[in-house]
Amino acid sequence: MGQALARASRWVATPILVKELRATFRGWRFFAAHSVILSVFALILLITLVVWMTEIDPNPSTIGRVVFAMFIVFQAVLVALVLPAFGCTSVVGEKERKSFDLLLTTTLSPAEIVWGKFTATMAYSALFLISTLPLVTVAFLFGGISLFDLGAAYLYLFACSVLLNLYAVFISTTVQTSQRAVVACYLFLAPLVVGLGGWAVGLTLRYIERLFNGRAGELTVEFEDALDVVLRAGLPGFGYLALLGFFFLSATNRLKSPTANHSTSFRIYYLILVAGLATMSIWVLEHGMREASFSDRRSACLVYLCVAGALGVFSMVFSAEDPVLPLRLRSQVARMTGAWRLLRPFMPGSVNGAVYCVLVNGLVLGASVTPLWLGVLGPESFGSYTPQPPLGEPTMASQALAIPFTAACILSFLVFLAGAGVLFSTLFKKSSTAKGILGVLLLGSLLVPLIGWLVVELGREPDSQRFYGMAILNLPLAVTSLWDGMGQGGIFDWQFQALGRDVPYAAVFCGIHVALGAGLYLLGLLRRRRLTRLAEVGPSVLATPGIGT
């Protein structure tokens, strides 16, 4: 119990936090900047107060609401433009002072270093925000606002400050000079603020509008039903936490040594991310499209599967990692025997990464089929299947079968990419090169057959039907043929003759890509074993007397 409390206190009152606060409060710059900012705030609020009282509306409640609205606006500007400057130089400043190497030699882990720098910048931010509290209480002298309004505004500002400060610390770990850190922080801060602006600006404007209309105490978020809760609170909150996790893990990995484990944390993060997004998306589709038509529900299922496939493509970077692990990591993997072998896909390495990609995406796609079929399309779509219904009268069951077949096509394409990633990781010395070549292969496999098919279609050749065979090489064409065939009268509408039978393009697409993926994986596995033997034999050969002298 005592050790647990000591470990917890180390994350609360971190050594870096204590050191940063002591160094900052002993100087005069922080207090000077603090005094200037408070003076500017006080001047702005005073000018607003005088102008509104003498020139516009002397109503006390209106004055209180205006002062509070100005407070929200200028506090948001402070959080977005001023406070990140403290975090973006937190780590790079150690490098410039030549103390970064000493920091790495301490008993602090990279995660504790990042957390310490983040808590230090948050301490500055919290001090700035709390010190403005006496100024905004002037609005209470005039009325028109409530304590809830003040608490909600500070909670909103604090949440934005947490995200932007962690983002600034992440930027500080990626550059080598303070000038570059400041430029990169504010250069990439604009897209981040714009991305969050739709929700943040809308929330601020809604606050201000209700304040000006005299609806004090009515700033609570009113949800109509559980679906509204997920859409307006669940998804934004999950996205907020996902960004926090990404910035923290990225900053931590930047401080780790080259031989450390950089992959396991991101694999766990990706699993939680896709599982959470899939769960909420299916729940939203199931409860939000009950009144929609069957064709609209069917289209929503297709969009969900396409988005799931796009997220699965991002996980392919794990299959293009370094094929040969450092000795310490190899020993850790070798010690994972028995039931612990099930956790090997979470360990670094291209082979483990390929297995991880196929397993995780297969579980996500497979677990989505039944909820999409029965929950979104409805139980009425689960019936007898007619392979060749009358033209123009496709049954719901025949159209609903496109869901599992589409999931199979996406998973087979991911198997192909995972196998290619393993092979590419053994052909190039740098994993970044392997990942780049894998991206080129992805674009080529998606675009080249599609461009050829479009050229044929635009040319309107009399025998253009034979070019539909490109669907066996292209994922969008295979899925399109599948869903078009389902909607027009059965799964075998887009087909070709093979061994005297009608074979759908989607089935051939799955077979070809699974076979290619398995073949590439085996080739990469053979090359990985050879590279591993060279890595194990190399040091012993060089240590032999007479070698290398």
mmCIF file of C-alpha atoms in Angstrom, residues 452-453 456-472 477 481 484 492-497 505:
data_model
loop_
_atom_site.group_PDB
_atom_site.id
_atom_site.type_symbol
_atom_site.label_atom_id
_atom_site.label_comp_id
_atom_site.label_asym_id
_atom_site.label_seq_id
_atom_site.Cartn_x
_atom_site.Cartn_y
_atom_site.Cartn_z
ATOM 1 C CA GLY A 452 -8.084 1.223 -66.561
ATOM 2 C CA TRP A 453 -11.735 0.388 -65.977
ATOM 3 C CA VAL A 456 -12.633 1.411 -70.950
ATOM 4 C CA GLU A 457 -15.990 2.701 -69.761
ATOM 5 C CA LEU A 458 -15.410 6.155 -71.181
ATOM 6 C CA GLY A 459 -14.283 4.620 -74.464
ATOM 7 C CA ARG A 460 -17.601 2.739 -74.703
ATOM 8 C CA GLU A 461 -16.113 -0.270 -76.405
ATOM 9 C CA PRO A 462 -18.699 -2.813 -77.579
ATOM 10 C CA ASP A 463 -17.037 -5.592 -75.601
ATOM 11 C CA SER A 464 -16.389 -3.572 -72.449
ATOM 12 C CA GLN A 465 -18.027 -6.233 -70.266
ATOM 13 C CA ARG A 466 -14.873 -8.304 -70.394
ATOM 14 C CA PHE A 467 -13.003 -5.490 -68.654
ATOM 15 C CA TYR A 468 -15.171 -5.931 -65.603
ATOM 16 C CA GLY A 469 -12.672 -8.662 -64.824
ATOM 17 C CA MET A 470 -10.514 -5.891 -63.381
ATOM 18 C CA ALA A 471 -12.783 -6.207 -60.342
ATOM 19 C CA ILE A 472 -10.746 -9.230 -59.288
ATOM 20 C CA LEU A 477 -14.655 -2.439 -58.195
ATOM 21 C CA SER A 481 -19.911 -5.226 -58.364
ATOM 22 C CA ASP A 484 -24.712 -3.600 -57.590
ATOM 23 C CA PHE A 492 -24.211 -13.411 -59.472
ATOM 24 C CA ASP A 493 -25.055 -10.438 -61.690
ATOM 25 C CA TRP A 494 -21.418 -9.426 -62.163
ATOM 26 C CA GLN A 495 -19.725 -12.704 -62.831
ATOM 27 C CA PHE A 496 -17.634 -14.644 -65.309
ATOM 28 C CA GLN A 497 -17.277 -18.237 -66.386
ATOM 29 C CA TYR A 505 -15.807 -11.227 -59.008
#
